[in-house]
Each structure stands twice: as C-alpha cells, then as structure tokens.
Amino acid sequence: MTTLTSSQSTLTRNALAVLQPGFVGTTAPQWLLRCLDEGLTAVGLFARNIESPAQLTELTAQLRAVRPEVLVAIDEEGGDVTRLEAHTGSSFPGNLALGTVDDPDLTRDVAAELGRRLAECGVNLNWAPSADVNSNPGNPVIGVRSFGADQELVARHTIAYIEGLQSAGVAASTKHFPGHGDTSVDSHHALPRIDADLETLHARELVPFRAAVAAGTKVMMSAHILLPALDESLPATLSPSALTGLLRAPITEGGLGFDGLIVTDAVEMKAIADHHGVEHGTVLAIAAGADAICVGGGLADEATVLRLRDALVAAVHSGELPEERLAEAAGRVRALAEWTSAHADAAAQRPVRADVGLVAARRALHVTGARRGNSELQVAAFTPMRNIAVGHETPWGLANELEPLLPGTTTADYRREHAEAEGTEALAARVLAEAGERTIVGVVRDVHRHPWMAEVLAAVVAARPDTVVVEMGVPQAPPTGALHLATHGAARVCARAAAEVIAGTANGS
C-alpha cells in the first residue's frame, strides 16, 4: 500500500482536476456544478450543448459562477468539424481549404476570428488544430481536417493557426500526436496501426508537432494509434515512450521538449475502451504522461466522472499511479486555467473579420471547365457515411446555398445502401430519370474512397456530359464533368463559394 503524502480531499480534487467531461443539455446539470465545486477544472462542450451564441454565453457564465477559472473546451476545427455552428454548417473553411490557398496570414486571420467568436461566448480551450499530415489519401477520419499531404506546408499553417487562435486568448490543442494522417482505420471504431519507422516518423509526422511546440501551443492532444517503432503494445495515448520519452523529452535527446498540457483524445473511443477499458485506460494515460482526460462525447453523465475519479484515486492507493504524477498533471491543468484567465480580455482587442471565412473559401475553390446551358438544376447529393468527428447533425452539400441563388433548384439524396440494394447501374439510371431535363449537379465527398459513388457518377457523366461535379472532400480523383469544382471541404462557406460559381455570381452576392 502506497503511503499518501497529501490528504484524501487533495487527492480527490486532483483526480477531478485532470478530467475534461461532457454532459447532456444546454444548461449545466447540478451534478456538474457540484463537481466543479469539488475540484473539477475543465468541461467539454459538444453540439448537443449549443443552440446559439447567446445560450452558449449563458451556459459558460453558469459554469464560471461556480469556478471562475474553469477551462471550457470545444472541438471547433471549423470546416467539417464544427460544434458552434453544428446545425447550420461552419462560417469557416477547414484545414484543407486553408492549406490549398497556402497563405499563412489568411490561416492566422481565420483562426483569430474563430477564436474571437469562441472567447466571446466564454470558450477558452479549443481542441484544434489538426496537425496531422494527410499522407494516406484513403484516411477515413482525417482527410479535409488536415492542411495537406506535405509536412512543411502543414507545419507552417499549424503555426499560423496556433498564433491566431491564442491571440484571442483561446488555448490551442494541437492534435493528434504523434500523427493520425497515415491511418486507414478510424480510432473511434478500432485501433489504427502505423508501421512507419522512426526515421519516417521524425521526417514526416513529427514535423508539424515540432513546429507547434516552437509556436507555443498550450496543449497537445494524443492519438489512439499504435506505432510499433515507439511502442509495440500500447497506443500513443497510453505509452510512456510516446508521451514522456518523445513529446516531453528534451530536444537535445531527440524529443520535442514540450512542457505544456497533454490531453488525451476521448477515452471512450473504441481504440482505448475495447482494449483497456475506460477506467484503466484513464489511469494508464495519466501514468504515461498525459495531464488531462477527454471524455464525454459518448459517456456524458455523473457516473462516468465519478468512476474515472475513483479509478485514479484507487490507482494512487494501489501504487499503480504515483501520487506525484497525478499532482503534476493537475498542476498543469490549473496552470492552463490561470493562463486563460489572464488572457480573458484578449478577444476584445481583436478586430472583427466577419467575412474572412467566406473570403478563404472562395480562394480555396478550384474550378475546371465551364457550365453548359442555362436549364434548371437538379442537385444529386451522393452522401457517404459520416465519421463521428463530423457529427450527423451538421448539414453538407449545396442545396441550402444554391437554391436561394437559383430558385427552382431541386435536390435528391443517394446513398451506399441505395447502390447496394439497386446496383450502381440501376441507381445511375434513377438519378438520370429523376433529373429529367434539368442539368445535374453531382455532389460528392471523397469520391476516390467510395467505389459505389465513383461508379454511379461515372455513369451519370457519361450519359449527361453537361453534368456539373462538386467534390467537397479530398479531390484525389481527376476532375470530371463539364464543370468541376473542388471546394476542399464541406463547410457552409465552401458550399456558398461553389454555388456562386454555378449560379454565375462568383464575385459574391
């Protein structure tokens, strides 16, 4: 039995301090307020917690009435992954669009405006940016969330994003260390494995994370990925070799020299939960060098918080988790809370750039060919399965932006289950029949990753060469159709930029 040097109340407060839980509802439940009073120092917000900026401001004020320095975290990448605008689509393009423009000043301005809006609502920690190098174009979970496939480009935009966000007093949480870009598995569903050697890891994946450390990112988020070159048995989130031996190690010893806060990706994701369990995974993560545990996307109740708190306390009692390690982790959380408190007024000093997201989306749009004719349009949305990071509530496609510009435009939705039930040839015939004499606007997302989508689109374009094609994912496949638009993301502003070109109002309206 370990001899504790601090009181049980201090140990319990430290265990609560390292948790970043979520909850259900648009007002804080009593159990959450009670935990804040007992030592909880951070709260994570998701789309289910947000109805409007005014409501969000009231919610964060409710939290601060109990703990003024509370860290209020959110997963607001902009682009496809938005919580602030989950029900309408984001006012900001995502990372791939920004990387495509490749203007770090623009990226910095976008991040600063996004940070200003978050801070205005009382949010002071953003689980962004993604610094993953999208070296695998078939990646099912990163894709447009990455600035691109070139590590140096990703590095310079990661720096710009961090600088912009933190200039508004919002702490950046650079993710997903040590790099999720070369995976073919979504860690929400299973444990990805990357077999790159250390030389490749240092030359590719780690380049943006080194840049993030140099830029002063306040937080790093770990990835639930197995890299045998670092650790043959434990994913990075649970690996002392990855977190302490690489991320924390001095630069002179081949590490990244990071001394800020390390937060895990959500511990209820199957890459952790199915292999180690949520409670034991939490203990292993803190023991490995993580300072904070993200939980609450799926497990968002009081029982989860108490289970994780008690698991940490029990691990200290048993000797599995050194008390000093837990105290160190809690200290880093509190230090970040102090930084955000000290910079709470920074957003008020930022200029308002309400249009910067649309400006960026327009610049990111790649146009090939030209629209033929002036017939009415039928939007054929070929909708893939969403990954959990994006969320099912966030709209995508062109309909909401194109119909106001071209009244009379209609929309039909086609999915993989339709192709499986009907066959791709029959589904293509249905697309053509339902369009009638209207010009077809085929909207796709990562068409290179979805054979059913590629087959149906190819048949439609072959039958109707005047088809307009809008790729709202990674434009890996060659352009096709009379007019091809690559938006580099499915944010609302990306759809608006494409709609303007199709409608012939590309100078904005």
Short mmCIF file of C-alpha atoms in Angstrom, two decimals:
data_model
loop_
_atom_site.label_atom_id
_atom_site.label_comp_id
_atom_site.label_asym_id
_atom_site.label_seq_id
_atom_site.Cartn_x
_atom_site.Cartn_y
_atom_site.Cartn_z
CA MET A 1 0.00 0.00 0.00
CA THR A 2 1.33 3.42 -1.01
CA THR A 3 1.73 5.97 1.76
CA LEU A 4 -0.05 9.17 0.75
CA THR A 5 1.66 12.44 1.49
CA SER A 6 -1.46 14.56 0.93
CA SER A 7 -4.97 14.42 2.30
CA GLN A 8 -7.70 12.35 0.72
CA SER A 9 -9.54 15.56 -0.21
CA THR A 10 -6.47 16.85 -2.08
CA LEU A 11 -6.13 13.54 -3.90
CA THR A 12 -9.79 13.61 -4.90
CA ARG A 13 -9.56 17.20 -6.09
CA ASN A 14 -6.51 16.33 -8.19
CA ALA A 15 -8.33 13.36 -9.70
CA LEU A 16 -11.26 15.59 -10.67
CA ALA A 17 -8.95 18.31 -11.97
CA VAL A 18 -7.49 16.08 -14.70
CA LEU A 19 -10.88 15.22 -16.21
CA GLN A 20 -12.48 17.11 -19.12
CA PRO A 21 -16.00 15.64 -19.13
CA GLY A 22 -19.06 16.38 -21.22
CA PHE A 23 -22.71 16.49 -20.26
CA VAL A 24 -26.14 16.47 -21.88
CA GLY A 25 -28.27 19.60 -22.17
CA THR A 26 -27.98 23.31 -22.87
CA THR A 27 -27.72 24.25 -19.19
CA ALA A 28 -25.30 22.78 -16.68
CA PRO A 29 -26.76 19.95 -14.60
CA GLN A 30 -26.45 20.12 -10.84
CA TRP A 31 -24.03 17.22 -10.70
CA LEU A 32 -21.61 19.07 -12.97
CA LEU A 33 -21.77 22.24 -10.87
CA ARG A 34 -21.18 20.16 -7.76
CA CYS A 35 -18.10 18.52 -9.34
CA LEU A 36 -16.77 21.96 -10.29
CA ASP A 37 -17.09 22.99 -6.66
CA GLU A 38 -15.26 19.82 -5.61
CA GLY A 39 -12.26 20.29 -7.88
CA LEU A 40 -13.25 19.71 -11.50
CA THR A 41 -11.39 22.32 -13.55
CA ALA A 42 -12.50 21.68 -17.14
CA VAL A 43 -15.69 20.94 -19.05
CA GLY A 44 -16.05 19.81 -22.66
CA LEU A 45 -18.85 21.09 -24.89
CA PHE A 46 -20.39 19.32 -27.87
CA ALA A 47 -23.07 20.14 -30.44
CA ARG A 48 -25.79 18.88 -28.09
CA ASN A 49 -24.88 21.66 -25.63
CA ILE A 50 -25.18 24.57 -28.07
CA GLU A 51 -28.26 26.25 -29.54
CA SER A 52 -26.99 29.79 -30.14
CA PRO A 53 -24.15 32.14 -29.17
CA ALA A 54 -26.41 33.81 -26.59
CA GLN A 55 -27.34 30.49 -24.99
CA LEU A 56 -23.70 29.36 -25.01
CA THR A 57 -22.66 32.59 -23.29
CA GLU A 58 -25.24 31.97 -20.58
CA LEU A 59 -24.02 28.40 -20.15
CA THR A 60 -20.37 29.34 -19.74
CA ALA A 61 -21.38 32.08 -17.28
CA GLN A 62 -23.24 29.44 -15.29
CA LEU A 63 -20.06 27.36 -15.09
CA ARG A 64 -17.92 30.35 -14.11
CA ALA A 65 -20.30 31.31 -11.33
CA VAL A 66 -19.04 28.16 -9.57
CA ARG A 67 -15.42 28.11 -10.80
CA PRO A 68 -14.32 31.43 -12.38
CA GLU A 69 -11.15 29.97 -13.92
CA VAL A 70 -12.84 26.91 -15.45
CA LEU A 71 -11.49 25.65 -18.76
CA VAL A 72 -14.37 25.43 -21.22
CA ALA A 73 -13.25 23.23 -24.11
CA ILE A 74 -14.79 22.61 -27.51
CA ASP A 75 -13.97 20.67 -30.68
CA GLU A 76 -14.24 23.60 -33.10
CA GLU A 77 -11.93 22.99 -36.03
CA GLY A 78 -14.04 24.94 -38.48
CA GLY A 79 -14.85 23.28 -41.77
CA ASP A 80 -16.48 19.88 -41.45
CA VAL A 81 -15.93 19.65 -37.69
CA THR A 82 -17.95 22.38 -36.02
CA ARG A 83 -19.83 22.49 -32.73
CA LEU A 84 -20.52 26.22 -32.61
CA GLU A 85 -22.43 26.00 -35.92
CA ALA A 86 -23.30 22.32 -35.98
CA HIS A 87 -26.87 22.91 -37.12
CA THR A 88 -26.09 25.33 -39.96
CA GLY A 89 -22.57 24.48 -41.13
CA SER A 90 -19.43 26.44 -40.39
CA SER A 91 -18.67 30.03 -41.32
CA PHE A 92 -15.04 28.96 -41.70
CA PRO A 93 -13.45 26.55 -44.19
CA GLY A 94 -11.47 23.69 -42.72
CA ASN A 95 -7.77 22.99 -42.79
CA LEU A 96 -7.52 21.51 -46.29
CA ALA A 97 -9.05 24.63 -47.82
CA LEU A 98 -6.61 26.82 -45.91
CA GLY A 99 -3.68 24.62 -46.87
CA THR A 100 -4.77 24.73 -50.51
CA VAL A 101 -4.68 28.54 -50.50
CA ASP A 102 -1.34 28.31 -48.66
CA ASP A 103 -1.42 31.82 -47.25
CA PRO A 104 -0.38 31.58 -43.58
CA ASP A 105 -1.58 35.13 -42.96
CA LEU A 106 -5.06 34.08 -44.07
CA THR A 107 -4.94 30.99 -41.86
CA ARG A 108 -3.88 33.18 -38.94
CA ASP A 109 -6.76 35.60 -39.60
CA VAL A 110 -9.30 32.76 -39.86
CA ALA A 111 -8.12 31.20 -36.59
CA ALA A 112 -8.10 34.58 -34.85
CA GLU A 113 -11.69 35.30 -35.88
CA LEU A 114 -12.81 31.83 -34.88
CA GLY A 115 -11.04 32.29 -31.55
CA ARG A 116 -12.64 35.69 -31.07
CA ARG A 117 -16.10 34.20 -31.53
CA LEU A 118 -15.35 31.35 -29.12
CA ALA A 119 -13.96 33.69 -26.48
CA GLU A 120 -16.94 36.00 -26.86
CA CYS A 121 -19.13 33.04 -25.83
CA GLY A 122 -16.88 32.12 -22.90
CA VAL A 123 -14.98 29.21 -24.52
CA ASN A 124 -11.25 29.31 -23.79
CA LEU A 125 -9.83 25.95 -24.93
CA ASN A 126 -10.19 24.63 -28.48
CA TRP A 127 -9.32 21.02 -29.30
CA ALA A 128 -7.72 22.22 -32.56
CA PRO A 129 -5.85 22.46 -34.88
CA SER A 130 -5.27 19.11 -36.52
CA ALA A 131 -1.56 18.96 -37.35
CA ASP A 132 -1.82 15.56 -39.00
CA VAL A 133 -0.04 15.12 -42.33
CA ASN A 134 -2.61 13.50 -44.62
CA SER A 135 -0.10 11.18 -46.24
CA ASN A 136 -2.72 8.47 -46.79
CA PRO A 137 -5.44 9.83 -49.13
CA GLY A 138 -7.68 6.92 -48.13
CA ASN A 139 -7.67 8.01 -44.50
CA PRO A 140 -11.28 7.71 -43.28
CA VAL A 141 -11.11 10.16 -40.37
CA ILE A 142 -8.60 12.94 -41.18
CA GLY A 143 -8.93 13.92 -44.85
CA VAL A 144 -10.05 17.54 -45.17
CA ARG A 145 -9.26 18.08 -41.47
CA SER A 146 -5.57 18.15 -42.44
CA PHE A 147 -3.85 21.12 -44.05
CA GLY A 148 -2.43 18.72 -46.64
CA ALA A 149 -0.03 15.93 -47.50
CA ASP A 150 3.21 17.94 -47.30
CA GLN A 151 4.67 18.14 -43.82
CA GLU A 152 6.27 21.55 -44.29
CA LEU A 153 3.00 23.07 -45.53
CA VAL A 154 1.17 21.50 -42.58
CA ALA A 155 3.80 22.89 -40.22
CA ARG A 156 3.57 26.50 -41.39
CA HIS A 157 -0.23 26.50 -41.21
CA THR A 158 -0.22 24.80 -37.83
CA ILE A 159 1.97 27.65 -36.57
CA ALA A 160 -0.33 30.28 -38.09
CA TYR A 161 -3.45 28.64 -36.66
CA ILE A 162 -1.98 28.43 -33.15
CA GLU A 163 -0.84 32.05 -33.28
CA GLY A 164 -4.23 33.26 -34.49
CA LEU A 165 -6.28 31.25 -32.01
CA GLN A 166 -4.15 32.08 -28.99
CA SER A 167 -4.06 35.78 -29.91
CA ALA A 168 -7.76 35.72 -28.95
CA GLY A 169 -6.99 34.19 -25.56
CA VAL A 170 -8.16 30.72 -26.56
CA ALA A 171 -5.68 27.91 -25.87
CA ALA A 172 -4.86 25.75 -28.88
CA SER A 173 -4.80 21.97 -28.51
CA THR A 174 -2.71 20.66 -31.38
CA LYS A 175 -3.70 17.13 -32.41
CA HIS A 176 -3.44 14.16 -32.93
CA PHE A 177 0.10 13.48 -31.64
CA PRO A 178 2.21 11.82 -32.99
CA GLY A 179 0.17 11.97 -36.22
CA HIS A 180 -3.05 10.33 -37.42
CA GLY A 181 -2.60 11.03 -41.13
CA ASP A 182 -1.20 7.68 -42.29
CA THR A 183 -4.00 5.56 -40.86
CA SER A 184 -6.61 3.53 -42.73
CA VAL A 185 -8.73 2.93 -39.62
CA ASP A 186 -10.85 5.40 -37.62
CA SER A 187 -9.80 5.23 -33.95
CA HIS A 188 -13.41 5.93 -32.97
CA HIS A 189 -14.11 2.37 -34.11
CA ALA A 190 -10.87 0.39 -33.77
CA LEU A 191 -7.15 0.72 -33.01
CA PRO A 192 -5.19 2.07 -36.00
CA ARG A 193 -1.62 0.94 -36.57
CA ILE A 194 1.13 2.87 -38.34
CA ASP A 195 4.19 0.85 -39.29
CA ALA A 196 6.42 3.79 -40.22
CA ASP A 197 9.95 3.60 -38.86
CA LEU A 198 11.40 6.24 -36.56
CA GLU A 199 13.22 7.97 -39.39
CA THR A 200 9.97 8.41 -41.33
CA LEU A 201 8.12 9.48 -38.20
CA HIS A 202 10.66 12.23 -37.49
CA ALA A 203 10.85 13.35 -41.12
CA ARG A 204 7.09 13.42 -41.74
CA GLU A 205 4.57 13.07 -38.89
CA LEU A 206 6.50 14.95 -36.23
CA VAL A 207 7.45 17.99 -38.32
CA PRO A 208 4.20 19.92 -37.65
CA PHE A 209 4.21 18.96 -33.97
CA ARG A 210 7.75 20.29 -33.53
CA ALA A 211 6.55 23.48 -35.19
CA ALA A 212 3.58 23.61 -32.81
CA VAL A 213 5.86 23.38 -29.79
CA ALA A 214 8.03 26.17 -31.16
CA ALA A 215 4.91 28.26 -31.80
CA GLY A 216 3.89 27.93 -28.17
CA THR A 217 0.84 25.70 -28.38
CA LYS A 218 -0.59 25.45 -24.88
CA VAL A 219 -1.90 21.91 -25.32
CA MET A 220 -1.15 18.75 -27.27
CA MET A 221 -3.79 16.07 -27.81
CA SER A 222 -2.63 12.48 -28.07
CA ALA A 223 -3.85 9.99 -30.65
CA HIS A 224 -5.11 6.47 -30.00
CA ILE A 225 -2.79 4.93 -32.57
CA LEU A 226 -0.27 2.12 -32.29
CA LEU A 227 3.20 2.89 -33.61
CA PRO A 228 5.41 -0.16 -33.05
CA ALA A 229 8.51 1.94 -33.73
CA LEU A 230 7.70 3.79 -30.50
CA ASP A 231 5.81 1.18 -28.50
CA GLU A 232 4.97 -2.34 -29.63
CA SER A 233 1.98 -2.83 -27.34
CA LEU A 234 0.46 0.48 -26.21
CA PRO A 235 -1.19 3.21 -28.30
CA ALA A 236 0.39 6.66 -28.04
CA THR A 237 -2.22 7.91 -25.53
CA LEU A 238 -1.15 5.20 -23.06
CA SER A 239 2.53 5.00 -23.98
CA PRO A 240 5.28 6.46 -21.74
CA SER A 241 7.61 6.12 -24.73
CA ALA A 242 5.39 8.38 -26.84
CA LEU A 243 4.30 10.94 -24.26
CA THR A 244 7.25 11.12 -21.88
CA GLY A 245 10.04 9.63 -23.97
CA LEU A 246 9.23 11.59 -27.14
CA LEU A 247 6.86 14.52 -26.59
CA ARG A 248 8.31 15.59 -23.23
CA ALA A 249 11.94 14.62 -23.80
CA PRO A 250 14.41 17.48 -24.35
CA ILE A 251 15.22 18.41 -27.92
CA THR A 252 18.86 17.58 -27.20
CA GLU A 253 17.77 14.00 -26.53
CA GLY A 254 15.70 13.68 -29.68
CA GLY A 255 12.39 14.69 -28.12
CA LEU A 256 10.09 17.62 -28.80
CA GLY A 257 10.70 19.37 -25.49
CA PHE A 258 7.01 20.11 -24.84
CA ASP A 259 6.26 21.38 -21.34
CA GLY A 260 2.60 22.32 -21.74
CA LEU A 261 -0.52 20.29 -21.07
CA ILE A 262 -1.12 16.92 -22.74
CA VAL A 263 -4.78 15.95 -23.16
CA THR A 264 -5.98 12.61 -24.49
CA ASP A 265 -8.40 12.13 -27.32
CA ALA A 266 -11.71 10.82 -25.96
CA VAL A 267 -11.03 7.76 -23.81
CA GLU A 268 -14.38 6.17 -24.64
CA MET A 269 -13.29 5.74 -28.26
CA LYS A 270 -13.06 2.04 -29.08
CA ALA A 271 -9.31 2.16 -29.71
CA ILE A 272 -8.98 2.58 -25.93
CA ALA A 273 -12.26 1.31 -24.47
CA ASP A 274 -12.26 -2.04 -26.28
CA HIS A 275 -8.65 -2.88 -25.40
CA HIS A 276 -8.10 -1.38 -21.95
CA GLY A 277 -11.44 -0.18 -20.62
CA VAL A 278 -12.29 3.45 -19.94
CA GLU A 279 -11.26 3.45 -16.27
CA HIS A 280 -7.98 1.57 -16.70
CA GLY A 281 -7.24 3.50 -19.89
CA THR A 282 -7.59 6.72 -17.89
CA VAL A 283 -5.13 5.51 -15.28
CA LEU A 284 -2.65 4.31 -17.89
CA ALA A 285 -2.84 7.62 -19.75
CA ILE A 286 -2.07 9.73 -16.69
CA ALA A 287 0.71 7.33 -15.66
CA ALA A 288 2.19 7.57 -19.18
CA GLY A 289 2.42 11.36 -19.01
CA ALA A 290 -0.98 12.72 -20.05
CA ASP A 291 -2.31 15.55 -17.87
CA ALA A 292 -5.98 15.61 -18.82
CA ILE A 293 -8.57 13.09 -19.92
CA CYS A 294 -11.12 14.00 -22.57
CA VAL A 295 -14.36 12.10 -22.04
CA GLY A 296 -17.99 12.88 -22.74
CA GLY A 297 -18.67 12.61 -26.43
CA GLY A 298 -20.38 9.31 -25.71
CA LEU A 299 -20.19 8.92 -21.93
CA ALA A 300 -21.66 12.15 -20.63
CA ASP A 301 -23.01 11.57 -17.15
CA GLU A 302 -22.14 11.92 -13.49
CA ALA A 303 -21.48 8.20 -13.09
CA THR A 304 -18.68 8.35 -15.66
CA VAL A 305 -16.97 11.25 -13.92
CA LEU A 306 -17.17 9.54 -10.54
CA ARG A 307 -15.93 6.23 -11.96
CA LEU A 308 -12.88 7.89 -13.51
CA ARG A 309 -12.22 9.96 -10.39
CA ASP A 310 -12.39 6.86 -8.19
CA ALA A 311 -10.23 4.83 -10.60
CA LEU A 312 -7.48 7.44 -10.34
CA VAL A 313 -7.70 7.61 -6.56
CA ALA A 314 -7.65 3.81 -6.28
CA ALA A 315 -4.63 3.64 -8.61
CA VAL A 316 -2.73 6.02 -6.32
CA HIS A 317 -3.67 3.91 -3.29
CA SER A 318 -2.52 0.71 -5.02
CA GLY A 319 0.73 2.21 -6.25
CA GLU A 320 -0.12 1.84 -9.94
CA LEU A 321 -0.20 5.63 -10.35
CA PRO A 322 2.36 7.69 -8.45
CA GLU A 323 0.70 10.41 -6.42
CA GLU A 324 3.31 12.89 -7.64
CA ARG A 325 2.36 12.18 -11.28
CA LEU A 326 -1.31 12.89 -10.61
CA ALA A 327 -0.42 16.08 -8.72
CA GLU A 328 1.84 17.19 -11.58
CA ALA A 329 -0.94 16.60 -14.10
CA ALA A 330 -3.48 18.52 -12.01
CA GLY A 331 -0.97 21.34 -11.64
CA ARG A 332 -0.63 21.67 -15.41
CA VAL A 333 -4.41 21.83 -15.80
CA ARG A 334 -4.62 24.60 -13.21
CA ALA A 335 -1.72 26.46 -14.82
CA LEU A 336 -3.55 26.45 -18.16
CA ALA A 337 -6.69 27.70 -16.43
CA GLU A 338 -4.64 30.56 -14.99
CA TRP A 339 -3.28 31.41 -18.46
CA THR A 340 -6.75 31.57 -19.97
CA SER A 341 -7.97 33.72 -17.07
CA ALA A 342 -5.07 36.10 -17.55
CA HIS A 343 -5.87 36.38 -21.30
CA ALA A 344 -9.66 36.54 -20.99
CA ASP A 345 -9.76 40.07 -22.43
CA ALA A 346 -7.58 39.32 -25.46
CA ALA A 347 -10.52 38.70 -27.79
CA ALA A 348 -11.86 42.19 -27.21
CA GLN A 349 -8.65 43.55 -28.73
CA ARG A 350 -9.09 41.54 -31.93
CA PRO A 351 -10.66 43.21 -34.99
CA VAL A 352 -13.92 41.68 -36.17
CA ARG A 353 -13.47 39.85 -39.50
CA ALA A 354 -16.98 38.54 -40.14
CA ASP A 355 -16.31 37.71 -43.80
CA VAL A 356 -12.86 36.13 -43.52
CA GLY A 357 -14.20 32.57 -43.70
CA LEU A 358 -16.05 33.16 -46.96
CA VAL A 359 -13.06 35.01 -48.39
CA ALA A 360 -10.90 31.96 -47.61
CA ALA A 361 -13.45 29.52 -49.05
CA ARG A 362 -13.62 31.45 -52.31
CA ARG A 363 -9.85 31.47 -52.61
CA ALA A 364 -9.70 27.72 -51.94
CA LEU A 365 -12.15 26.82 -54.71
CA HIS A 366 -10.58 25.10 -57.74
CA VAL A 367 -12.61 25.38 -60.95
CA THR A 368 -12.14 23.20 -64.04
CA GLY A 369 -14.26 23.68 -67.17
CA ALA A 370 -17.46 25.69 -67.51
CA ARG A 371 -21.17 25.18 -67.04
CA ARG A 372 -23.08 24.50 -70.28
CA GLY A 373 -26.57 25.87 -70.85
CA ASN A 374 -28.97 27.62 -68.52
CA SER A 375 -31.50 24.92 -67.69
CA GLU A 376 -32.81 24.46 -64.18
CA LEU A 377 -30.72 22.31 -61.87
CA GLN A 378 -31.18 19.02 -60.05
CA VAL A 379 -28.65 18.51 -57.26
CA ALA A 380 -27.76 14.82 -56.89
CA ALA A 381 -26.11 14.50 -53.49
CA PHE A 382 -24.08 11.29 -53.22
CA THR A 383 -23.89 11.11 -49.44
CA PRO A 384 -21.23 8.96 -47.77
CA MET A 385 -21.34 7.68 -44.21
CA ARG A 386 -20.20 10.37 -41.76
CA ASN A 387 -17.30 9.84 -39.40
CA ILE A 388 -18.09 10.54 -35.76
CA ALA A 389 -15.82 13.58 -35.59
CA VAL A 390 -18.00 15.39 -38.12
CA GLY A 391 -21.31 14.52 -36.50
CA HIS A 392 -24.63 13.60 -38.06
CA GLU A 393 -26.35 16.89 -37.26
CA THR A 394 -24.10 19.06 -39.43
CA PRO A 395 -25.54 19.67 -42.92
CA TRP A 396 -23.44 19.25 -46.02
CA GLY A 397 -23.97 19.67 -49.74
CA LEU A 398 -25.10 22.54 -51.95
CA ALA A 399 -28.86 22.74 -51.55
CA ASN A 400 -29.03 25.35 -48.80
CA GLU A 401 -26.66 27.68 -50.64
CA LEU A 402 -27.59 27.05 -54.28
CA GLU A 403 -31.40 27.20 -54.06
CA PRO A 404 -31.54 30.85 -52.91
CA LEU A 405 -29.26 31.85 -55.81
CA LEU A 406 -31.12 29.75 -58.40
CA PRO A 407 -34.78 29.37 -57.34
CA GLY A 408 -36.32 26.21 -58.71
CA THR A 409 -33.25 24.08 -58.00
CA THR A 410 -34.26 20.70 -56.59
CA THR A 411 -32.25 18.12 -54.64
CA ALA A 412 -32.23 14.33 -54.33
CA ASP A 413 -30.11 12.25 -51.97
CA TYR A 414 -28.40 8.97 -52.89
CA ARG A 415 -26.51 6.67 -50.51
CA ARG A 416 -24.46 3.48 -50.46
CA GLU A 417 -27.43 1.45 -49.26
CA HIS A 418 -29.30 2.52 -52.39
CA ALA A 419 -26.41 1.31 -54.56
CA GLU A 420 -26.24 -1.99 -52.68
CA ALA A 421 -29.99 -2.55 -52.97
CA GLU A 422 -30.41 -1.45 -56.59
CA GLY A 423 -26.97 -1.89 -58.11
CA THR A 424 -24.90 1.05 -59.33
CA GLU A 425 -26.16 0.83 -62.91
CA ALA A 426 -29.80 0.99 -61.80
CA LEU A 427 -29.07 3.76 -59.34
CA ALA A 428 -27.41 5.83 -62.08
CA ALA A 429 -30.47 5.29 -64.25
CA ARG A 430 -32.66 6.53 -61.40
CA VAL A 431 -30.51 9.64 -60.96
CA LEU A 432 -30.93 10.42 -64.66
CA ALA A 433 -34.65 9.74 -64.66
CA GLU A 434 -35.32 11.86 -61.58
CA ALA A 435 -33.34 14.75 -63.06
CA GLY A 436 -35.36 14.78 -66.27
CA GLU A 437 -34.32 17.72 -68.46
CA ARG A 438 -32.60 19.54 -65.60
CA THR A 439 -28.83 19.90 -65.55
CA ILE A 440 -27.43 17.52 -62.95
CA VAL A 441 -25.12 18.83 -60.22
CA GLY A 442 -23.44 15.77 -58.76
CA VAL A 443 -22.15 16.49 -55.25
CA VAL A 444 -19.59 14.02 -53.89
CA ARG A 445 -17.29 13.76 -50.93
CA ASP A 446 -14.02 11.79 -51.22
CA VAL A 447 -15.25 10.03 -54.36
CA HIS A 448 -11.91 8.21 -54.58
CA ARG A 449 -12.73 6.34 -51.34
CA HIS A 450 -16.22 5.18 -52.35
CA PRO A 451 -16.43 2.79 -55.32
CA TRP A 452 -20.24 2.90 -55.46
CA MET A 453 -20.14 6.69 -55.68
CA ALA A 454 -17.46 6.69 -58.38
CA GLU A 455 -19.36 4.14 -60.49
CA VAL A 456 -22.68 5.97 -60.30
CA LEU A 457 -21.07 9.35 -61.00
CA ALA A 458 -19.15 7.99 -63.98
CA ALA A 459 -22.34 6.55 -65.48
CA VAL A 460 -24.22 9.82 -64.96
CA VAL A 461 -21.47 11.92 -66.55
CA ALA A 462 -21.17 9.51 -69.48
CA ALA A 463 -24.89 9.84 -70.15
CA ARG A 464 -25.03 13.56 -69.46
CA PRO A 465 -21.71 15.25 -70.33
CA ASP A 466 -23.12 18.62 -69.22
CA THR A 467 -23.15 17.41 -65.59
CA VAL A 468 -21.60 19.69 -63.01
CA VAL A 469 -19.50 17.86 -60.40
CA VAL A 470 -18.73 19.32 -56.98
CA GLU A 471 -16.13 17.47 -54.89
CA MET A 472 -16.48 18.55 -51.24
CA GLY A 473 -13.84 16.22 -49.83
CA VAL A 474 -10.23 15.50 -50.76
CA PRO A 475 -10.02 15.97 -54.56
CA GLN A 476 -7.93 12.89 -55.23
CA ALA A 477 -9.87 11.70 -58.28
CA PRO A 478 -9.33 13.50 -61.63
CA PRO A 479 -11.82 16.27 -62.48
CA THR A 480 -14.86 15.11 -64.42
CA GLY A 481 -17.99 16.70 -65.85
CA ALA A 482 -18.41 19.85 -67.92
CA LEU A 483 -17.71 21.93 -64.83
CA HIS A 484 -15.79 20.51 -61.89
CA LEU A 485 -15.48 22.36 -58.59
CA ALA A 486 -13.18 21.25 -55.78
CA THR A 487 -14.18 23.01 -52.56
CA HIS A 488 -11.65 21.24 -50.29
CA GLY A 489 -14.25 20.83 -47.56
CA ALA A 490 -17.96 20.72 -46.85
CA ALA A 491 -18.32 23.81 -44.66
CA ARG A 492 -21.27 26.10 -45.38
CA VAL A 493 -18.93 28.76 -46.79
CA CYS A 494 -17.34 26.20 -49.11
CA ALA A 495 -20.80 25.35 -50.45
CA ARG A 496 -21.51 29.05 -50.85
CA ALA A 497 -18.34 29.60 -52.88
CA ALA A 498 -19.25 26.72 -55.22
CA ALA A 499 -22.87 27.86 -55.52
CA GLU A 500 -21.74 31.33 -56.59
CA VAL A 501 -19.74 29.88 -59.48
CA ILE A 502 -22.57 27.60 -60.61
CA ALA A 503 -25.08 30.47 -60.40
CA GLY A 504 -22.75 32.89 -62.19
CA THR A 505 -22.42 35.24 -59.21
CA ALA A 506 -18.84 34.37 -58.35
CA ASN A 507 -17.98 37.93 -57.30
CA GLY A 508 -20.31 37.42 -54.35
CA SER A 509 -23.89 38.43 -53.79
#
